[in-house]
XYZ file of N, CA and C in Angstrom:
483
model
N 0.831 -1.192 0.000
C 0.000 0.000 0.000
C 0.874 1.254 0.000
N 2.221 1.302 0.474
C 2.903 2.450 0.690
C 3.760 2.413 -0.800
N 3.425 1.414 -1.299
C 4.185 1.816 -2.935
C 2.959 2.548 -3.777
N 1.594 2.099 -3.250
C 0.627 2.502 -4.314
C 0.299 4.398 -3.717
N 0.523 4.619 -2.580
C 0.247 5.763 -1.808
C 1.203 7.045 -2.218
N 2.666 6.363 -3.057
C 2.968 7.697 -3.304
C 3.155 7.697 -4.936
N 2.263 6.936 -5.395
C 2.012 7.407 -6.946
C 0.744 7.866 -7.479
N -0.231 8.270 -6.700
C -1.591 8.890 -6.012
C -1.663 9.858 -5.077
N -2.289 10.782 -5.035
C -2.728 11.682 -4.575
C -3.982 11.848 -3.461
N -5.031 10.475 -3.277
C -5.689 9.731 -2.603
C -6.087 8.389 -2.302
N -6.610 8.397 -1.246
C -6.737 6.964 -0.910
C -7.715 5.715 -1.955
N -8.495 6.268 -2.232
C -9.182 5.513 -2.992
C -8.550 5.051 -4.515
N -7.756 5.998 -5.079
C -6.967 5.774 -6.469
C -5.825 4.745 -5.757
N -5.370 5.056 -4.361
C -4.117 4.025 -4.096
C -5.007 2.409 -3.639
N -5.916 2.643 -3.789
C -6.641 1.132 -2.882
C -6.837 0.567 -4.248
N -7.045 1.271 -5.278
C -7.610 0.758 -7.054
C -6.033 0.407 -7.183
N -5.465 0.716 -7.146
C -3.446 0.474 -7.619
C -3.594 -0.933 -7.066
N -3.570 -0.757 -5.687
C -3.202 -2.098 -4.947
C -4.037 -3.483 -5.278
N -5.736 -3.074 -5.657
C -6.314 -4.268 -6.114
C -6.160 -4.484 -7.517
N -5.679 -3.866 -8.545
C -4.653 -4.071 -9.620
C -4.005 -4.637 -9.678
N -3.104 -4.253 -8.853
C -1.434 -5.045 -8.501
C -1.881 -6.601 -8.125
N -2.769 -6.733 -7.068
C -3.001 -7.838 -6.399
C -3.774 -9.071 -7.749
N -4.726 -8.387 -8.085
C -5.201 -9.352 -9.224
C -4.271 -9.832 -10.425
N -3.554 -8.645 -10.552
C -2.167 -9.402 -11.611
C -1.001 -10.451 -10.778
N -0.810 -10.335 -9.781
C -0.311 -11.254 -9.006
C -0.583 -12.435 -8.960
N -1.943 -12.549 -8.745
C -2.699 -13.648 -8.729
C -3.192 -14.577 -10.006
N -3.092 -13.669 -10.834
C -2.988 -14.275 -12.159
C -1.746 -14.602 -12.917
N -0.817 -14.222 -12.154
C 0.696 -14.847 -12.876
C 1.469 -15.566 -11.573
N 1.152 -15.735 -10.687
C 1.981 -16.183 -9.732
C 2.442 -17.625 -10.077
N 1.453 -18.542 -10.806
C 2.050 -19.546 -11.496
C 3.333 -19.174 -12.109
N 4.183 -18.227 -12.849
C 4.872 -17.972 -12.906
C 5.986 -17.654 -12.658
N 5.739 -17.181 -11.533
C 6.568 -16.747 -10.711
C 7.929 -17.348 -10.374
N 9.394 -16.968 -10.771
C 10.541 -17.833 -10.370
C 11.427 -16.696 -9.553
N 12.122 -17.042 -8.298
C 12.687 -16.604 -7.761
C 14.233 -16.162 -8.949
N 14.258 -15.118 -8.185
C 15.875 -14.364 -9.340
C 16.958 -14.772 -8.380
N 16.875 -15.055 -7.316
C 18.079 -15.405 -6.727
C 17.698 -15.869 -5.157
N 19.036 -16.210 -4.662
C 18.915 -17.504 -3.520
C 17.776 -16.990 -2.514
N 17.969 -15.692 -2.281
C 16.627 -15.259 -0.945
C 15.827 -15.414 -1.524
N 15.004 -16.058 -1.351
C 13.378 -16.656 -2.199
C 12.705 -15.033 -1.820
N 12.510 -14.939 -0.074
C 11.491 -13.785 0.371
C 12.157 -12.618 -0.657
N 13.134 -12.553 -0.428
C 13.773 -10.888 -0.732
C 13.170 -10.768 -2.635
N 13.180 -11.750 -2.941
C 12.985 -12.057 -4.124
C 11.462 -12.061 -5.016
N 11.178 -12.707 -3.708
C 9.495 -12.282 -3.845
C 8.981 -10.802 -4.113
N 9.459 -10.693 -2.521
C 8.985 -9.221 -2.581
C 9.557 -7.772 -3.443
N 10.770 -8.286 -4.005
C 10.798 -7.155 -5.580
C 10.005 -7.413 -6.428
N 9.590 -8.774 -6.722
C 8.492 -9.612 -7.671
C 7.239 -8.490 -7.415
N 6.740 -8.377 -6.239
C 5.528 -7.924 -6.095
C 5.568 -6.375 -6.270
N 6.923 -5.623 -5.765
C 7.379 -4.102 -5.862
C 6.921 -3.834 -7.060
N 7.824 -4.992 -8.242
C 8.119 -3.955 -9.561
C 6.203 -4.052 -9.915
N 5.722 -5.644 -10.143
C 4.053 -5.269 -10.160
C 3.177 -4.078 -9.719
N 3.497 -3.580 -8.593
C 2.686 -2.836 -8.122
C 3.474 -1.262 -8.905
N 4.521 -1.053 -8.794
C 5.405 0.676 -9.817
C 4.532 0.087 -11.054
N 4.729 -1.093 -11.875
C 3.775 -1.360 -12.752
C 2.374 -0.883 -13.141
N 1.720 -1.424 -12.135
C 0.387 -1.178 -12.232
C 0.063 0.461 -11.846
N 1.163 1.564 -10.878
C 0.596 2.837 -10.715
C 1.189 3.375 -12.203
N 2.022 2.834 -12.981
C 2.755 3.300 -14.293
C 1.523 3.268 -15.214
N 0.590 2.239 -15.438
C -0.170 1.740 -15.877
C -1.389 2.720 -15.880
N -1.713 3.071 -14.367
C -2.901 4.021 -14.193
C -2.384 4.753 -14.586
N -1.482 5.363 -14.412
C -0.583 6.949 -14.701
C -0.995 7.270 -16.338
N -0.791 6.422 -16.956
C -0.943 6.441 -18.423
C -2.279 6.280 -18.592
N -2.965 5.844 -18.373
C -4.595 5.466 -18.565
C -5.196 7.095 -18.247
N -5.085 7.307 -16.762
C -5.637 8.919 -16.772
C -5.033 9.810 -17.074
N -3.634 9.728 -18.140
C -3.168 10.833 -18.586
C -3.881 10.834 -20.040
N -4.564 9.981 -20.590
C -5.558 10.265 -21.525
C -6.397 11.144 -21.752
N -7.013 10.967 -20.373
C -8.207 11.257 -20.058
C -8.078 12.785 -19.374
N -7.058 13.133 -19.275
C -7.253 14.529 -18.671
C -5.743 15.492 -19.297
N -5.919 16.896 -19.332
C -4.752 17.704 -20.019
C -4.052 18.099 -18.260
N -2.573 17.828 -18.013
C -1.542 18.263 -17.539
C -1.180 19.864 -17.976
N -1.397 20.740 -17.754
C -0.717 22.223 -17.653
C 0.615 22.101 -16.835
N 1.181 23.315 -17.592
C 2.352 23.339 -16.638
C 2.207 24.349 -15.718
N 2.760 23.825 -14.201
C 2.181 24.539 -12.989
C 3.371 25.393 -13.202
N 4.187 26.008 -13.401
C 5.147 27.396 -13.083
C 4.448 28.310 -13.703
N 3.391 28.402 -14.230
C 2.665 29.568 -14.687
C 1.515 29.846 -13.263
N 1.405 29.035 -12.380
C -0.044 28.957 -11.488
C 1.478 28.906 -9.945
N 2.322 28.688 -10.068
C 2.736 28.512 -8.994
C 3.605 29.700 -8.696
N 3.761 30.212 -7.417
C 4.619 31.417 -6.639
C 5.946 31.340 -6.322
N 6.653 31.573 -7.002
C 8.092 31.547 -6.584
C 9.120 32.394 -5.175
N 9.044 31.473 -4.049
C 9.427 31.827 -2.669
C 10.956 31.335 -2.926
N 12.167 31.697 -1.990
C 13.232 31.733 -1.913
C 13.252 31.085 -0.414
N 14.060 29.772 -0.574
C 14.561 29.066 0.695
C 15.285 29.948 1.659
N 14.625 30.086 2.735
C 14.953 30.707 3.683
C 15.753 30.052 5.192
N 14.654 28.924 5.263
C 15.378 27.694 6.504
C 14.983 26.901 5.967
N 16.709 26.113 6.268
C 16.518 24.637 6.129
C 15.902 23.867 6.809
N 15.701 24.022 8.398
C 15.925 23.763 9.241
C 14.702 22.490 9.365
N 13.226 22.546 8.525
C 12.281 22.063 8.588
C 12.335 20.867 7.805
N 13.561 20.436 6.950
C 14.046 19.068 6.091
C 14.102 18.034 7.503
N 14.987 18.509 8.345
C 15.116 17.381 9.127
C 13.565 16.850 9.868
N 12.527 17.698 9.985
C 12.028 17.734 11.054
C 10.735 16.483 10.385
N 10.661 16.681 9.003
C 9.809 15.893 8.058
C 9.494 13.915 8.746
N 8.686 13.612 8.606
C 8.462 11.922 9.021
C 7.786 11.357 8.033
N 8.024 10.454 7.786
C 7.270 9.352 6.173
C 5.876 9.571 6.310
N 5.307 9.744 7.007
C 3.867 9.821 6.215
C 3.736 11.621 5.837
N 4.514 12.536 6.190
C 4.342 14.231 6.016
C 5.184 13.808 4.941
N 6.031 13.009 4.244
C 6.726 12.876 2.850
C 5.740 12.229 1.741
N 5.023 11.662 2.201
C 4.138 10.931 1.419
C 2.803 12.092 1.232
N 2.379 12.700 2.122
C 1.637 14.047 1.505
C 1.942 15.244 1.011
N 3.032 15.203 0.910
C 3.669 15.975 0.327
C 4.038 15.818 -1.199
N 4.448 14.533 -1.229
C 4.738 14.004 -3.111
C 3.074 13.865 -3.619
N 2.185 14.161 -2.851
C 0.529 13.757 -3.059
C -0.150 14.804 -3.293
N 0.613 15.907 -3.040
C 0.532 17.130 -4.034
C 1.165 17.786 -5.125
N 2.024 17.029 -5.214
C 1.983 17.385 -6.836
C 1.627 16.705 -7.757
N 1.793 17.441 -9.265
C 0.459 17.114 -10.339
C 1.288 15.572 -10.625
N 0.115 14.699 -11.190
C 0.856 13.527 -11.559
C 1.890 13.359 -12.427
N 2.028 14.297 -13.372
C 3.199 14.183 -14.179
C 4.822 14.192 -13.353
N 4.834 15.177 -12.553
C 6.032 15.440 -11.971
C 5.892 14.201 -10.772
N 4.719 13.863 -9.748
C 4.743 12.796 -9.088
C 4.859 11.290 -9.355
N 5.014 10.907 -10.403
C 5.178 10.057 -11.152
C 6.754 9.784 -11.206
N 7.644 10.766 -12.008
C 9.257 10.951 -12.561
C 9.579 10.949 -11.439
N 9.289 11.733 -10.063
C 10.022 11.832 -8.956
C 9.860 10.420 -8.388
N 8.755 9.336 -7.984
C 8.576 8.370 -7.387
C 9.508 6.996 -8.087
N 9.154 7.558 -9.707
C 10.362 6.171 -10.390
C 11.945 6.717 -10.137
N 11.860 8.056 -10.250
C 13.581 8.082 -10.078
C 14.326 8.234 -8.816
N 13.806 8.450 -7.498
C 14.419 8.902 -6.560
C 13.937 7.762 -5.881
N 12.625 6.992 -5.925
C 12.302 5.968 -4.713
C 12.580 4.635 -5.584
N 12.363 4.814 -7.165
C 12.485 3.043 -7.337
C 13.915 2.985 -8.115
N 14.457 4.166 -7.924
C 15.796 4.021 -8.881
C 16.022 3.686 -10.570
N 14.984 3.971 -11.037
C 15.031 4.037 -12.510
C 15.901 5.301 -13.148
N 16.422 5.305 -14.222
C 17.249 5.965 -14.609
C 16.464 7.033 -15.460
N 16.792 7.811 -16.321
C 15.986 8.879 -17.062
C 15.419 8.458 -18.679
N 16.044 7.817 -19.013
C 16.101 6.771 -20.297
C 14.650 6.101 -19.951
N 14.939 4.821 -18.663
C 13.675 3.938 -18.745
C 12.725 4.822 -18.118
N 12.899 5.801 -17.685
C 11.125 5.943 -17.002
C 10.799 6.980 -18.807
N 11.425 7.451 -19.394
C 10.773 7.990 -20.910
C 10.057 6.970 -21.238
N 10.653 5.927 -21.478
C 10.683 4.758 -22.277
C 9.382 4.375 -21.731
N 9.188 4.054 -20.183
C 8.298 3.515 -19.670
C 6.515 4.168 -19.643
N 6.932 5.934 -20.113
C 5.933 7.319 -19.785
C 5.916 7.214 -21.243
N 6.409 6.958 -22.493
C 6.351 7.384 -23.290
C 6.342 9.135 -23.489
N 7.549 9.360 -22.763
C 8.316 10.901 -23.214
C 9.707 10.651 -23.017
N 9.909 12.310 -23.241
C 11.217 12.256 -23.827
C 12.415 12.242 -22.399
N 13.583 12.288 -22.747
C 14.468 11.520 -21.686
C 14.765 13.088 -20.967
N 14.544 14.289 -22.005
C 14.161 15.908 -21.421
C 13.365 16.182 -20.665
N 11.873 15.531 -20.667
C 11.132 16.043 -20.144
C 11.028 15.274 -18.570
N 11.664 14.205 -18.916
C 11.633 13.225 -17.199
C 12.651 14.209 -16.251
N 13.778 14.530 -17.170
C 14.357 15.443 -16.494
C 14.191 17.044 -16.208
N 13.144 17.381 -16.931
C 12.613 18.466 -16.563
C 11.527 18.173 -15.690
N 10.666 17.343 -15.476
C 9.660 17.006 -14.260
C 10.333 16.905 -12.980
N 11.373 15.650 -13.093
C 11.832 15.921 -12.065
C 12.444 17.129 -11.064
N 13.387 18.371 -11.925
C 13.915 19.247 -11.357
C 12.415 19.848 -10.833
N 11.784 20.068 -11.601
C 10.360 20.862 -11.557
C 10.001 19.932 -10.188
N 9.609 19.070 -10.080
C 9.102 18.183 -8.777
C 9.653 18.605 -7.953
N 10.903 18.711 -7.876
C 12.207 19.565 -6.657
C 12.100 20.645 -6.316
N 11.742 20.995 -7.325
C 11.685 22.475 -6.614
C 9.814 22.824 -6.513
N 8.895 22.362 -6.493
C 7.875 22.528 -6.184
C 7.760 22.396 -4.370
N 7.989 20.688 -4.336
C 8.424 19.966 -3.116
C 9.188 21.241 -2.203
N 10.108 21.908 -2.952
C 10.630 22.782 -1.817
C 9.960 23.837 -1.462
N 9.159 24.637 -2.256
C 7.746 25.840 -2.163
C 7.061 25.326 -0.860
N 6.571 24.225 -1.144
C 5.650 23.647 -0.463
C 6.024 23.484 1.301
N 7.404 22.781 1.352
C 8.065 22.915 2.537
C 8.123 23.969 3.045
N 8.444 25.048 2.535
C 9.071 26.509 2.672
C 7.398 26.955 3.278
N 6.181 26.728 2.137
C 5.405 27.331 2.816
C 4.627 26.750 4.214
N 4.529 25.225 4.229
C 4.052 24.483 5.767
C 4.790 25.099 6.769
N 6.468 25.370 6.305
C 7.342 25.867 7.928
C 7.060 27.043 7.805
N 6.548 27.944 7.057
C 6.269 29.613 7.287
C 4.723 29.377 8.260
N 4.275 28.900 7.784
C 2.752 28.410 8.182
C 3.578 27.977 9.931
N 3.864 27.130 10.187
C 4.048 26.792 11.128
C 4.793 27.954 12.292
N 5.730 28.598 11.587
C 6.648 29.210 12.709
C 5.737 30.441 12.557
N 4.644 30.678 11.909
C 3.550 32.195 12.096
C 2.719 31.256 13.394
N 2.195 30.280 13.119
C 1.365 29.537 14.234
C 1.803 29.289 15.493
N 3.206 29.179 15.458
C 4.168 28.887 16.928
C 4.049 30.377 17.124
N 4.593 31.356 16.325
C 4.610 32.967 17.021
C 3.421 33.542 17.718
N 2.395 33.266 17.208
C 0.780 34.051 17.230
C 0.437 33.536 18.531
């Protein structure tokens, strides 16, 4: 569930990922051969890459269905002021955080920084160009940091008041 949670933006699109994932599982598990001696460890990449699969899968299905704009025309450009609020972050405030941005950029950031895909295969995999994965991503980076910048402004006005 925490693989389908940060390639979605809500719970109900990540619960559709996971019973995706799960029904293709279940329909190939006859298949299934371990890649090497740890059977478990082995398994469970088996089931990883299925499930990046299946949110790759939706990703493309509702990018049909709906037009992506580019947000630097709609978004406010703030200047990092403190760092200080990186450390203070915990996995589920990281996971709502990548759950706001638009799927295009949440997508490139989740294959390249959490599943380690390179810039080549996630094009390959998005059907775009090996530019634009790398322009989502920087774009994802620096959104992600707006966003930080504005929760800790938000916060240290709420601690002051």
């Amino acid at each position: 569930m925490a693989i389908c949670d940060r390639y979605t933006n809500n719970q109900e699109d990540a619960v559709e990922i996971l019973n995706d994932g799960f029904l293709k599982i279940f329909k190939e598990i006859h298949r299934y051969k371990p890649a090497y001696a740890d059977e478990v460890g082995s398994f469970k990449g088996w089931l990883r890459k299925i499930m990046v699969c299946t949110a790759i899968d939706r990703f493309r299905k509702d990018r049909k269905h709906q037009l992506v704009g580019e947000l630097d025309s709609s978004m406010y450009h703030l200047k990092v002021e403190n760092e200080g609020a990186y450390g203070k972050i915990e996995y589920d405030e990281i996971i709502k955080l990548i759950q706001e941005l638009s799927p295009g950029y949440r997508i490139v950031l989740n294959l390249f920084i959490v599943e380690g895909y390179s810039h080549e295969d996630i094009a390959e995999q998005l059907g775009i160009s090996v530019g634009t994965s790398k322009s989502n991503l920087s774009k994802a980076r620096k959104q992600l940091q707006k966003i930080l910048f504005r929760q800790n402004k938000i916060l240290i006005t709420k601690n002051a008041g």
